[in-house]
CSV table of C-alpha atoms in Angstrom, one decimal:
chain,number,residue,atom,x,y,z
A,299,UNK,CA,8.7,-102.7,-2.3
A,300,UNK,CA,6.3,-103.8,-0.3
A,301,UNK,CA,2.7,-106.4,-1.8
A,302,UNK,CA,-0.2,-105.5,0.5
A,303,UNK,CA,-1.2,-108.6,1.4
A,304,UNK,CA,2.2,-109.1,3.5
A,305,UNK,CA,1.6,-105.1,5.1
A,306,UNK,CA,-1.9,-106.5,6.4
A,307,UNK,CA,-0.5,-109.4,7.7
A,308,UNK,CA,2.6,-107.3,9.2
A,309,UNK,CA,0.3,-105.2,10.8
A,310,UNK,CA,-1.7,-108.0,11.9
A,311,UNK,CA,1.2,-110.4,13.6
A,312,UNK,CA,2.7,-106.7,15.1
A,313,UNK,CA,-0.8,-106.8,16.9
A,314,UNK,CA,-0.3,-110.4,18.6
A,315,UNK,CA,2.9,-109.5,19.7
A,316,UNK,CA,2.0,-106.7,20.9
A,317,UNK,CA,-0.7,-107.9,22.9
A,318,UNK,CA,1.3,-110.7,25.0
A,319,UNK,CA,0.6,-113.7,22.4
A,320,UNK,CA,4.0,-115.6,21.7
A,321,UNK,CA,4.4,-116.1,25.4
A,322,UNK,CA,7.2,-117.9,24.9
A,323,UNK,CA,9.0,-115.7,22.9
A,324,UNK,CA,8.8,-117.9,20.1
A,325,UNK,CA,6.2,-117.7,17.0
A,326,UNK,CA,4.8,-120.6,15.2
A,327,UNK,CA,6.2,-122.7,12.5
A,328,UNK,CA,6.1,-120.7,9.0
A,329,UNK,CA,4.2,-123.4,8.0
A,330,UNK,CA,1.1,-122.9,9.9
A,331,UNK,CA,1.3,-119.1,10.3
A,332,UNK,CA,0.8,-119.0,6.1
A,333,UNK,CA,-2.0,-121.2,6.9
A,334,UNK,CA,-3.2,-119.6,9.8
A,335,UNK,CA,-3.6,-116.1,7.2
A,336,UNK,CA,-4.4,-118.0,3.9
A,337,UNK,CA,-1.4,-116.8,1.7
A,338,UNK,CA,2.1,-118.2,0.6
A,339,UNK,CA,5.3,-119.0,2.1
A,340,UNK,CA,6.5,-116.1,-0.1
A,341,UNK,CA,4.4,-113.4,1.0
A,342,UNK,CA,3.9,-114.7,4.7
A,343,UNK,CA,8.1,-114.1,4.2
A,344,UNK,CA,7.7,-110.3,3.2
A,345,UNK,CA,6.0,-109.4,6.3
A,346,UNK,CA,8.1,-111.8,8.5
A,347,UNK,CA,10.6,-109.2,6.9
A,348,UNK,CA,9.3,-105.7,7.7
A,349,UNK,CA,8.7,-106.6,11.3
A,350,UNK,CA,11.8,-108.7,11.3
A,351,UNK,CA,13.4,-105.0,9.8
A,352,UNK,CA,11.4,-103.1,12.4
A,353,UNK,CA,13.7,-104.5,14.7
A,354,UNK,CA,10.2,-106.7,16.4
A,355,UNK,CA,11.2,-110.3,15.5
A,356,UNK,CA,14.2,-111.9,14.4
A,357,UNK,CA,15.1,-115.2,12.8
A,358,UNK,CA,17.7,-118.2,14.4
A,359,UNK,CA,19.4,-120.1,12.6
A,360,UNK,CA,17.4,-123.4,12.2
A,361,UNK,CA,15.1,-122.7,15.2
A,362,UNK,CA,12.6,-120.1,13.6
A,363,UNK,CA,11.5,-116.6,14.8
A,364,UNK,CA,11.7,-114.9,17.9
A,365,UNK,CA,9.7,-111.9,19.8
A,366,UNK,CA,12.6,-109.7,20.0
A,367,UNK,CA,13.4,-109.1,24.0
A,368,UNK,CA,13.5,-105.2,24.4
A,369,UNK,CA,15.9,-102.8,23.6
A,370,UNK,CA,18.8,-102.1,25.9
A,371,UNK,CA,18.7,-98.2,26.5
A,372,UNK,CA,21.9,-97.2,26.2
A,373,UNK,CA,22.9,-93.5,28.3
A,374,UNK,CA,26.2,-92.2,27.3
A,375,UNK,CA,26.4,-90.0,29.7
A,376,UNK,CA,25.9,-92.4,33.0
A,377,UNK,CA,29.4,-94.2,32.5
A,378,UNK,CA,28.3,-98.1,33.6
A,379,UNK,CA,29.4,-100.7,32.1
A,380,UNK,CA,27.7,-103.6,30.3
A,381,UNK,CA,26.8,-104.7,33.0
A,382,UNK,CA,25.7,-102.5,35.1
A,383,UNK,CA,24.0,-101.0,32.7
A,384,UNK,CA,22.2,-104.2,32.0
A,385,UNK,CA,21.4,-105.7,35.4
A,386,UNK,CA,20.0,-102.1,36.4
A,387,UNK,CA,17.5,-102.6,33.3
A,388,UNK,CA,16.8,-106.0,35.1
A,389,UNK,CA,18.5,-108.1,32.2
A,390,UNK,CA,21.0,-110.7,32.9
A,391,UNK,CA,24.3,-109.6,31.5
A,392,UNK,CA,27.4,-112.4,30.5
A,393,UNK,CA,30.6,-111.6,28.1
A,394,UNK,CA,33.1,-114.4,26.3
A,395,UNK,CA,36.4,-113.5,25.5
A,396,UNK,CA,37.5,-114.1,22.0
A,397,UNK,CA,40.6,-113.2,21.7
A,398,UNK,CA,43.7,-111.3,23.8
A,399,UNK,CA,46.9,-110.2,22.4
A,400,UNK,CA,50.0,-107.8,21.5
A,401,UNK,CA,48.3,-106.4,18.0
A,402,UNK,CA,50.3,-102.9,15.8
A,403,UNK,CA,48.0,-100.6,16.3
A,404,UNK,CA,45.8,-99.7,12.3
A,405,UNK,CA,46.2,-95.7,11.7
A,406,UNK,CA,42.8,-94.4,13.4
A,407,UNK,CA,43.5,-97.0,16.3
A,408,UNK,CA,47.1,-95.5,16.7
A,409,UNK,CA,45.4,-92.1,15.8
A,410,UNK,CA,42.2,-93.1,18.8
A,411,UNK,CA,45.5,-93.8,21.3
A,412,UNK,CA,47.3,-90.2,20.3
A,413,UNK,CA,50.1,-93.4,19.5
A,414,UNK,CA,52.1,-94.0,16.3
A,415,UNK,CA,51.2,-96.3,13.6
A,416,UNK,CA,52.3,-99.9,14.4
A,417,UNK,CA,52.3,-99.4,18.3
A,418,UNK,CA,52.2,-102.3,20.2
A,419,UNK,CA,48.9,-102.3,21.4
A,420,UNK,CA,46.6,-104.9,23.1
A,421,UNK,CA,43.5,-105.8,21.6
A,422,UNK,CA,41.0,-107.4,23.4
A,423,UNK,CA,37.6,-108.6,21.7
A,424,UNK,CA,34.3,-109.6,23.4
A,425,UNK,CA,31.1,-111.4,22.8
A,426,UNK,CA,28.3,-109.8,25.2
A,427,UNK,CA,25.4,-111.1,25.6
A,428,UNK,CA,22.4,-110.2,27.6
A,429,UNK,CA,19.4,-113.1,28.8
A,430,UNK,CA,21.3,-115.5,26.7
A,431,UNK,CA,21.5,-113.2,22.7
A,432,UNK,CA,24.6,-112.2,21.5
A,433,UNK,CA,24.2,-108.3,21.3
A,434,UNK,CA,27.3,-106.9,21.0
A,435,UNK,CA,30.5,-107.5,19.6
A,436,UNK,CA,33.2,-105.1,21.1
A,437,UNK,CA,37.0,-104.9,20.3
A,438,UNK,CA,38.9,-103.0,23.3
A,439,UNK,CA,42.3,-101.8,22.0
A,440,UNK,CA,44.2,-100.3,25.7
A,441,UNK,CA,47.6,-97.8,25.4
A,442,UNK,CA,49.5,-101.3,27.1
A,443,UNK,CA,51.7,-97.9,28.9
A,444,UNK,CA,48.7,-97.4,31.3
A,445,UNK,CA,48.2,-101.7,31.3
A,446,UNK,CA,50.8,-103.7,32.5
A,447,UNK,CA,50.3,-107.2,32.4
A,448,UNK,CA,46.8,-107.0,31.9
A,449,UNK,CA,46.1,-109.4,29.5
A,450,UNK,CA,47.2,-112.1,31.5
A,451,UNK,CA,44.1,-110.9,34.2
A,452,UNK,CA,40.1,-112.6,33.5
A,453,UNK,CA,39.1,-110.7,31.2
A,454,UNK,CA,35.9,-112.0,31.0
A,455,UNK,CA,34.9,-108.9,34.4
A,456,UNK,CA,34.8,-105.8,33.9
A,457,UNK,CA,37.3,-103.6,32.6
A,458,UNK,CA,36.4,-100.5,34.2
A,459,UNK,CA,36.7,-103.1,38.0
A,460,UNK,CA,39.8,-104.0,36.7
A,461,UNK,CA,41.7,-100.8,35.7
A,462,UNK,CA,40.5,-99.5,39.2
A,463,UNK,CA,41.3,-102.5,41.7
A,464,UNK,CA,44.0,-102.9,40.5
A,465,UNK,CA,45.9,-100.1,38.6
A,466,UNK,CA,44.0,-97.5,40.1
A,467,UNK,CA,42.4,-96.4,37.0
A,468,UNK,CA,39.2,-94.2,36.5
A,469,UNK,CA,37.6,-93.4,33.6
A,470,UNK,CA,36.9,-89.6,32.9
A,471,UNK,CA,35.9,-88.3,29.9
A,472,UNK,CA,35.2,-89.6,26.5
A,473,UNK,CA,33.9,-88.9,23.1
A,474,UNK,CA,30.9,-91.5,21.1
A,475,UNK,CA,30.5,-91.5,18.1
A,476,UNK,CA,27.7,-93.3,16.7
A,477,UNK,CA,27.3,-94.0,12.9
A,478,UNK,CA,24.7,-96.3,11.1
A,479,UNK,CA,25.8,-99.4,8.8
A,480,UNK,CA,26.8,-103.2,8.1
A,481,UNK,CA,28.8,-105.6,10.7
A,482,UNK,CA,31.9,-106.8,9.4
A,483,UNK,CA,33.2,-109.9,8.9
A,484,UNK,CA,34.7,-110.5,11.7
A,485,UNK,CA,31.9,-109.2,13.6
A,486,UNK,CA,28.5,-110.6,12.2
A,487,UNK,CA,29.1,-113.9,12.4
A,488,UNK,CA,29.6,-113.7,16.5
A,489,UNK,CA,26.2,-112.4,16.6
A,490,UNK,CA,24.2,-114.8,14.0
A,491,UNK,CA,23.4,-112.5,11.5
A,492,UNK,CA,24.6,-112.4,7.7
A,493,UNK,CA,27.3,-110.4,6.9
A,494,UNK,CA,27.5,-107.0,6.1
A,495,UNK,CA,23.5,-106.7,8.1
A,496,UNK,CA,22.7,-103.5,9.3
A,497,UNK,CA,24.0,-102.6,12.5
A,498,UNK,CA,25.2,-99.3,15.1
A,499,UNK,CA,29.3,-99.0,15.4
A,500,UNK,CA,29.8,-97.1,18.1
A,501,UNK,CA,32.8,-96.7,19.2
A,502,UNK,CA,33.9,-95.0,22.5
A,503,UNK,CA,37.5,-92.9,23.1
A,504,UNK,CA,37.8,-92.6,26.7
A,505,UNK,CA,40.6,-90.7,29.3
A,506,UNK,CA,41.3,-91.1,32.9
A,507,UNK,CA,40.8,-89.2,35.7
A,508,UNK,CA,44.3,-87.4,34.7
A,509,UNK,CA,42.5,-86.8,31.2
A,510,UNK,CA,45.2,-89.1,29.3
A,511,UNK,CA,43.7,-91.5,26.7
A,512,UNK,CA,44.1,-95.1,28.1
A,513,UNK,CA,41.7,-96.8,25.6
A,514,UNK,CA,39.4,-97.0,23.0
A,515,UNK,CA,36.5,-99.5,22.1
A,516,UNK,CA,34.7,-100.6,18.9
A,517,UNK,CA,30.9,-101.5,20.0
A,518,UNK,CA,29.2,-103.2,16.9
A,519,UNK,CA,25.8,-103.9,18.1
A,520,UNK,CA,23.2,-105.4,16.5
A,521,UNK,CA,21.1,-102.8,15.6
A,522,UNK,CA,17.7,-105.1,17.4
A,523,UNK,CA,19.9,-105.2,20.3
A,524,UNK,CA,19.6,-101.4,21.8
A,525,UNK,CA,18.5,-97.6,21.9
A,526,UNK,CA,20.8,-94.3,22.1
A,527,UNK,CA,19.2,-92.0,24.8
A,528,UNK,CA,20.5,-88.6,25.4
A,529,UNK,CA,18.7,-86.2,27.6
A,530,UNK,CA,20.2,-82.4,27.3
B,129,UNK,CA,29.1,-113.6,2.2
B,130,UNK,CA,31.2,-112.3,0.1
B,131,UNK,CA,33.9,-113.1,-2.3
B,132,UNK,CA,37.4,-113.1,-2.4
B,133,UNK,CA,37.9,-111.6,-5.6
B,134,UNK,CA,34.9,-109.0,-4.4
B,135,UNK,CA,36.8,-107.9,-1.9
B,136,UNK,CA,39.9,-107.1,-3.0
B,137,UNK,CA,38.1,-105.0,-6.1
B,138,UNK,CA,36.2,-103.4,-3.2
B,139,UNK,CA,39.0,-102.3,-1.3
B,140,UNK,CA,41.4,-101.0,-4.3
B,141,UNK,CA,38.3,-99.0,-5.0
B,142,UNK,CA,38.2,-97.6,-1.4
B,143,UNK,CA,42.3,-96.8,-1.6
B,144,UNK,CA,41.4,-94.4,-4.8
B,145,UNK,CA,38.7,-93.1,-3.7
B,146,UNK,CA,40.4,-91.8,-0.7
B,147,UNK,CA,43.2,-91.0,-2.6
B,148,UNK,CA,40.7,-88.5,-3.5
B,149,UNK,CA,40.6,-89.8,-7.7
B,150,UNK,CA,37.6,-89.3,-9.1
B,151,UNK,CA,36.9,-85.7,-8.0
B,152,UNK,CA,34.0,-85.0,-9.1
B,153,UNK,CA,32.7,-86.9,-7.1
B,154,UNK,CA,31.6,-89.8,-10.5
B,155,UNK,CA,32.6,-92.5,-10.5
B,156,UNK,CA,33.2,-94.3,-13.8
B,157,UNK,CA,30.5,-96.4,-15.5
B,158,UNK,CA,30.2,-99.8,-14.1
B,159,UNK,CA,31.2,-101.4,-17.7
B,160,UNK,CA,34.9,-99.3,-17.1
B,161,UNK,CA,35.4,-100.5,-13.9
B,162,UNK,CA,34.0,-103.8,-15.0
B,163,UNK,CA,37.0,-103.6,-18.0
B,164,UNK,CA,39.5,-101.6,-16.1
B,165,UNK,CA,39.2,-104.7,-13.3
B,166,UNK,CA,39.1,-107.3,-16.0
B,167,UNK,CA,36.2,-109.1,-13.7
B,168,UNK,CA,32.5,-109.4,-14.2
B,169,UNK,CA,30.0,-107.1,-14.1
B,170,UNK,CA,28.3,-109.3,-11.1
B,171,UNK,CA,31.5,-109.3,-8.8
B,172,UNK,CA,32.0,-106.1,-9.9
B,173,UNK,CA,28.5,-104.7,-8.2
B,174,UNK,CA,29.4,-107.1,-5.6
B,175,UNK,CA,32.2,-104.6,-4.8
B,176,UNK,CA,30.4,-101.7,-5.5
B,177,UNK,CA,27.5,-103.1,-2.8
B,178,UNK,CA,30.1,-103.0,0.2
B,179,UNK,CA,31.6,-99.6,-0.5
B,180,UNK,CA,28.3,-98.7,-0.4
B,181,UNK,CA,27.0,-100.3,2.7
B,182,UNK,CA,30.4,-98.5,4.5
B,183,UNK,CA,29.1,-95.2,3.3
B,184,UNK,CA,31.9,-94.4,0.8
B,185,UNK,CA,29.3,-94.3,-2.1
B,186,UNK,CA,26.3,-94.5,-3.1
B,187,UNK,CA,23.8,-94.7,-5.9
B,188,UNK,CA,21.8,-92.3,-8.0
B,189,UNK,CA,18.7,-93.2,-9.6
B,190,UNK,CA,19.6,-94.1,-13.5
B,191,UNK,CA,22.6,-91.7,-13.0
B,192,UNK,CA,25.3,-93.9,-11.2
B,193,UNK,CA,27.9,-94.2,-8.4
B,194,UNK,CA,28.8,-91.4,-6.5
B,195,UNK,CA,31.9,-90.8,-4.3
B,196,UNK,CA,29.3,-90.3,-0.7
B,197,UNK,CA,29.9,-85.8,1.0
B,198,UNK,CA,31.4,-86.6,4.5
B,199,UNK,CA,29.3,-86.9,6.7
B,200,UNK,CA,27.8,-85.0,9.0
B,201,UNK,CA,28.7,-84.1,12.6
B,202,UNK,CA,25.4,-84.3,14.8
B,203,UNK,CA,26.4,-83.1,18.2
B,204,UNK,CA,23.3,-84.1,20.5
B,205,UNK,CA,24.3,-81.5,23.2
B,206,UNK,CA,24.8,-79.0,21.2
B,207,UNK,CA,21.3,-77.1,20.0
B,208,UNK,CA,21.7,-75.2,16.4
B,209,UNK,CA,19.2,-76.3,14.4
B,210,UNK,CA,20.0,-77.7,10.9
B,211,UNK,CA,20.8,-74.7,8.9
B,212,UNK,CA,23.5,-73.4,11.3
B,213,UNK,CA,24.7,-77.2,11.7
B,214,UNK,CA,25.3,-77.7,8.4
B,215,UNK,CA,27.1,-73.7,7.9
B,216,UNK,CA,29.0,-74.1,11.3
B,217,UNK,CA,31.0,-77.7,8.8
B,218,UNK,CA,31.1,-75.6,6.1
B,219,UNK,CA,28.3,-77.2,4.1
B,220,UNK,CA,24.9,-75.8,1.9
B,221,UNK,CA,21.0,-76.5,4.0
B,222,UNK,CA,18.3,-76.2,2.7
B,223,UNK,CA,14.6,-77.0,3.4
B,224,UNK,CA,11.8,-77.8,1.3
B,225,UNK,CA,7.9,-78.3,3.1
B,226,UNK,CA,6.2,-80.7,1.8
B,227,UNK,CA,2.9,-80.5,3.3
B,228,UNK,CA,1.8,-78.5,7.2
B,229,UNK,CA,-1.2,-79.5,8.4
B,230,UNK,CA,-3.9,-80.0,11.8
B,231,UNK,CA,-4.2,-84.0,12.2
B,232,UNK,CA,-5.5,-85.9,15.4
B,233,UNK,CA,-2.2,-87.0,17.0
B,234,UNK,CA,-1.6,-91.0,17.0
B,235,UNK,CA,-1.1,-92.5,20.5
B,236,UNK,CA,2.9,-92.6,20.2
B,237,UNK,CA,3.0,-88.8,19.7
B,238,UNK,CA,0.3,-87.7,22.0
B,239,UNK,CA,2.7,-89.4,25.0
B,240,UNK,CA,5.4,-87.5,23.6
B,241,UNK,CA,3.2,-84.1,24.1
B,242,UNK,CA,1.9,-85.1,27.0
B,243,UNK,CA,-1.9,-85.0,25.2
B,244,UNK,CA,-4.2,-87.4,24.5
B,245,UNK,CA,-4.6,-89.7,21.5
B,246,UNK,CA,-6.8,-88.4,19.0
B,247,UNK,CA,-6.4,-84.5,20.0
B,248,UNK,CA,-5.1,-82.0,17.6
B,249,UNK,CA,-1.4,-81.3,16.5
B,250,UNK,CA,0.5,-79.3,14.0
B,251,UNK,CA,2.3,-81.5,11.5
B,252,UNK,CA,5.0,-80.3,9.6
B,253,UNK,CA,6.7,-82.8,6.9
B,254,UNK,CA,9.8,-81.8,6.0
B,255,UNK,CA,12.9,-82.4,3.7
B,256,UNK,CA,16.4,-81.3,4.3
B,257,UNK,CA,19.0,-81.2,2.0
B,258,UNK,CA,22.7,-80.7,2.1
B,259,UNK,CA,24.6,-79.0,-0.7
B,260,UNK,CA,21.5,-80.6,-2.7
B,261,UNK,CA,21.3,-83.7,-1.4
B,262,UNK,CA,18.2,-85.0,0.3
B,263,UNK,CA,19.4,-86.3,3.3
B,264,UNK,CA,16.4,-86.2,6.4
B,265,UNK,CA,12.5,-86.5,6.2
B,266,UNK,CA,12.1,-85.2,9.4
B,267,UNK,CA,7.6,-84.8,10.9
B,268,UNK,CA,7.9,-82.3,13.3
B,269,UNK,CA,4.8,-82.7,16.0
B,270,UNK,CA,3.9,-79.5,17.8
B,271,UNK,CA,1.5,-78.7,20.4
B,272,UNK,CA,-0.5,-76.2,19.0
B,273,UNK,CA,-2.0,-74.7,21.7
B,274,UNK,CA,1.7,-73.7,21.9
B,275,UNK,CA,2.1,-71.7,18.6
B,276,UNK,CA,-1.6,-70.8,17.4
B,277,UNK,CA,-1.0,-69.5,13.5
B,278,UNK,CA,1.9,-71.0,12.8
B,279,UNK,CA,0.6,-72.6,9.7
B,280,UNK,CA,0.3,-70.0,7.9
B,281,UNK,CA,4.1,-68.4,8.5
B,282,UNK,CA,6.7,-69.0,6.2
B,283,UNK,CA,7.8,-72.3,7.1
B,284,UNK,CA,10.4,-73.7,5.0
B,285,UNK,CA,12.3,-71.2,7.7
B,286,UNK,CA,14.0,-72.5,10.7
B,287,UNK,CA,11.0,-73.5,13.3
B,288,UNK,CA,14.1,-72.2,15.8
B,289,UNK,CA,14.0,-68.7,14.7
B,290,UNK,CA,10.3,-68.9,14.0
B,291,UNK,CA,9.6,-69.9,18.0
B,292,UNK,CA,11.5,-67.0,19.3
B,293,UNK,CA,10.7,-64.1,17.5
B,294,UNK,CA,6.9,-64.7,16.8
B,295,UNK,CA,6.0,-66.4,20.1
B,296,UNK,CA,8.9,-65.9,22.6
B,297,UNK,CA,9.4,-69.6,23.0
B,298,UNK,CA,13.4,-70.7,23.2
B,299,UNK,CA,14.1,-74.6,23.4
B,300,UNK,CA,15.2,-75.9,26.5
B,301,UNK,CA,16.2,-78.8,27.3
B,302,UNK,CA,15.5,-82.7,24.3
B,303,UNK,CA,15.5,-86.0,25.2
B,304,UNK,CA,16.8,-87.7,22.2
B,305,UNK,CA,16.7,-91.5,20.8
B,306,UNK,CA,18.2,-92.2,18.3
B,307,UNK,CA,17.9,-95.9,16.4
B,308,UNK,CA,19.1,-97.7,13.3
B,309,UNK,CA,16.3,-98.9,11.5
B,310,UNK,CA,14.3,-99.1,8.4
B,311,UNK,CA,12.5,-96.3,6.4
B,312,UNK,CA,9.1,-95.8,6.2
B,313,UNK,CA,7.4,-96.1,3.0
B,314,UNK,CA,6.8,-92.1,3.2
B,315,UNK,CA,10.2,-91.5,4.2
B,316,UNK,CA,12.9,-93.3,2.1
B,317,UNK,CA,11.2,-92.2,-1.6
B,318,UNK,CA,11.9,-88.2,-0.8
B,319,UNK,CA,15.9,-89.9,0.4
B,320,UNK,CA,15.7,-91.0,-3.3
B,321,UNK,CA,16.2,-95.4,-1.5
B,322,UNK,CA,14.2,-98.0,-1.5
B,323,UNK,CA,11.3,-98.2,1.4
B,324,UNK,CA,13.0,-101.0,4.2
B,325,UNK,CA,16.4,-99.4,3.1
B,326,UNK,CA,18.3,-98.8,6.9
B,327,UNK,CA,18.6,-95.2,8.1
B,328,UNK,CA,18.9,-93.8,11.7
B,329,UNK,CA,15.7,-93.1,13.3
B,330,UNK,CA,15.8,-90.2,16.0
B,331,UNK,CA,13.2,-88.7,18.0
B,332,UNK,CA,13.8,-85.6,20.1
B,333,UNK,CA,10.9,-84.5,22.3
B,334,UNK,CA,12.4,-80.4,23.0
B,335,UNK,CA,11.2,-78.4,26.0
B,336,UNK,CA,10.9,-74.5,26.7
B,337,UNK,CA,12.8,-72.2,28.7
B,338,UNK,CA,9.5,-72.9,31.4
B,339,UNK,CA,10.7,-76.6,30.4
B,340,UNK,CA,7.3,-76.7,29.2
B,341,UNK,CA,7.1,-79.8,25.7
B,342,UNK,CA,6.6,-77.9,23.3
B,343,UNK,CA,7.7,-80.0,20.1
B,344,UNK,CA,8.5,-83.5,18.8
B,345,UNK,CA,10.8,-83.9,16.0
B,346,UNK,CA,10.7,-87.7,13.9
B,347,UNK,CA,13.8,-87.4,11.9
B,348,UNK,CA,14.7,-90.3,10.0
B,349,UNK,CA,18.5,-90.0,8.4
B,350,UNK,CA,20.1,-91.7,5.0
B,351,UNK,CA,21.9,-93.9,7.2
B,352,UNK,CA,25.0,-92.5,5.4
B,353,UNK,CA,24.4,-89.1,5.6
B,354,UNK,CA,25.4,-88.1,9.3
B,355,UNK,CA,27.7,-89.9,12.5
B,356,UNK,CA,26.1,-88.5,16.2
B,357,UNK,CA,29.5,-88.0,18.6
B,358,UNK,CA,28.7,-87.1,21.9
B,359,UNK,CA,31.3,-86.1,25.0
B,360,UNK,CA,30.4,-86.6,28.0
C-alpha cells in the first residue's frame, strides 16, 4: 500500500516529466528531489518506485533515475524484423551476439520445432538495444536441417535477411504467444534488472513460405520497453 | 538474487505439481513443506515466491498456497466475448457488476471514443471470474449516443449480446494494445493482489458494423490468468 505523500509526489513528478522537464533524460539526484519536495528519502523512493512501475522512469545501476523513452510498438501482424521495426519508428537498433552454438533440444523447444527431445538445434542468444538501451534478450532456436552452416555467419545482422539471401527461405505464417512473467536469471542481468523482475515473454514459432516450421524465438522484453498492438 | 537451495526446492515442487500431485489444488502448509524439504521457512518462501512469479502457484489471503489453474487463451482475432471464450475452453465464467454510471470522460478515454474531454460517457466497472477465481477487472466506456438507456439493463450479461439485441449494433473492427504494467489501486484489491502487483493491461477500442467507434474497454488481468495468442 502506498502513502498519500508518495502519491502526491509521484503525480507532481509525472506531470513535470510529461511537460518535458528533464530534457536530458536524467532526473535530479534523489537528495535534490527529496529536498525539493521537503520529504524523506523513504517517501521519495516510494514515489519513484510508483513511476518506475508505471514505466515512466527507470533506474540504472550507480547512475540514477532516467525518464523512460517511448515504448516500441510491436505489431505481430506486420512481419518486420527488429531493426526494420525500430527504424520505422525513428529509433536506432543494435544487436549483440551473446552466444551461438549447437545444443540438444529441451522438450518444449523440440515440440515447437516438431523435433524429438535431445535432437540437435542451433541456439543463438542475442541482446538487442534501442537507442543504446538493452530492451530485449532473445534466444533463437533453429532447425539445423534448414540452415546448414549458419552458425559461421555474421549473426549481428538480421536473421530474416540471412535466411533469404543465403538459404532462399522467407518467413510465412507465425504463431505468437504473449505472456507476462518474471525475467529469468539468464535474461535479467543483460537487461540491467534484477532476476524475477516482471517482463513480457513473447514466443514466436515461425514457418517458411512452404509452411515448414523453421525456427522459434523466445523473446524476453523489459516490461517498460514495448506496447503490443493488434488490429482486427 | 535467489539462493541455490531455494532453486532446488522450487524445481522439485514444480515437478511434483506438473506430475499432478496436490490434486485438490491446495498445497500442504508451509510448515509441512519446510519440514519435508528440511529447510528454513525463509528458504521455502523464496522457493514458493519463484513458483508464484512463474504463475505456477498463487496465494490466497489466510488460506495458503494453491496450484494455479491453466491460463485462459486470449486470441484478439477471435472476437468472442468473455463468457463464450471461457466456455469454449471448458471453463466457467461469471460476471459481477461493481458500478455503472455516467461520468465525464477523462482525456485518454475521450480520445479513444473520439469525444471531447469532459463529455458524458457511460462507465461500467465489472469483475470477471473463471471457475470462481477473480481474474479480470474491466472498465467499459461507452458512447451514450449509441446506447440510450443502457445503464438500466441487466449488466451481468454479455454486452455483446445486449448491443445486438437491443440496439442492433454488432462489433466490427477493434484495436488492441497490450501492456505489461502494475495493477492500479482500483483493480488490485478486486483481484486479491496487492496494489502495484504486475498485471496485463489490455485496451480495446471497438467499432461497430458501420465502422463507428462505439466503446472502449480497459481490462486489467491477473498476470498468471491468461496467455495472449496471435496467429498471422
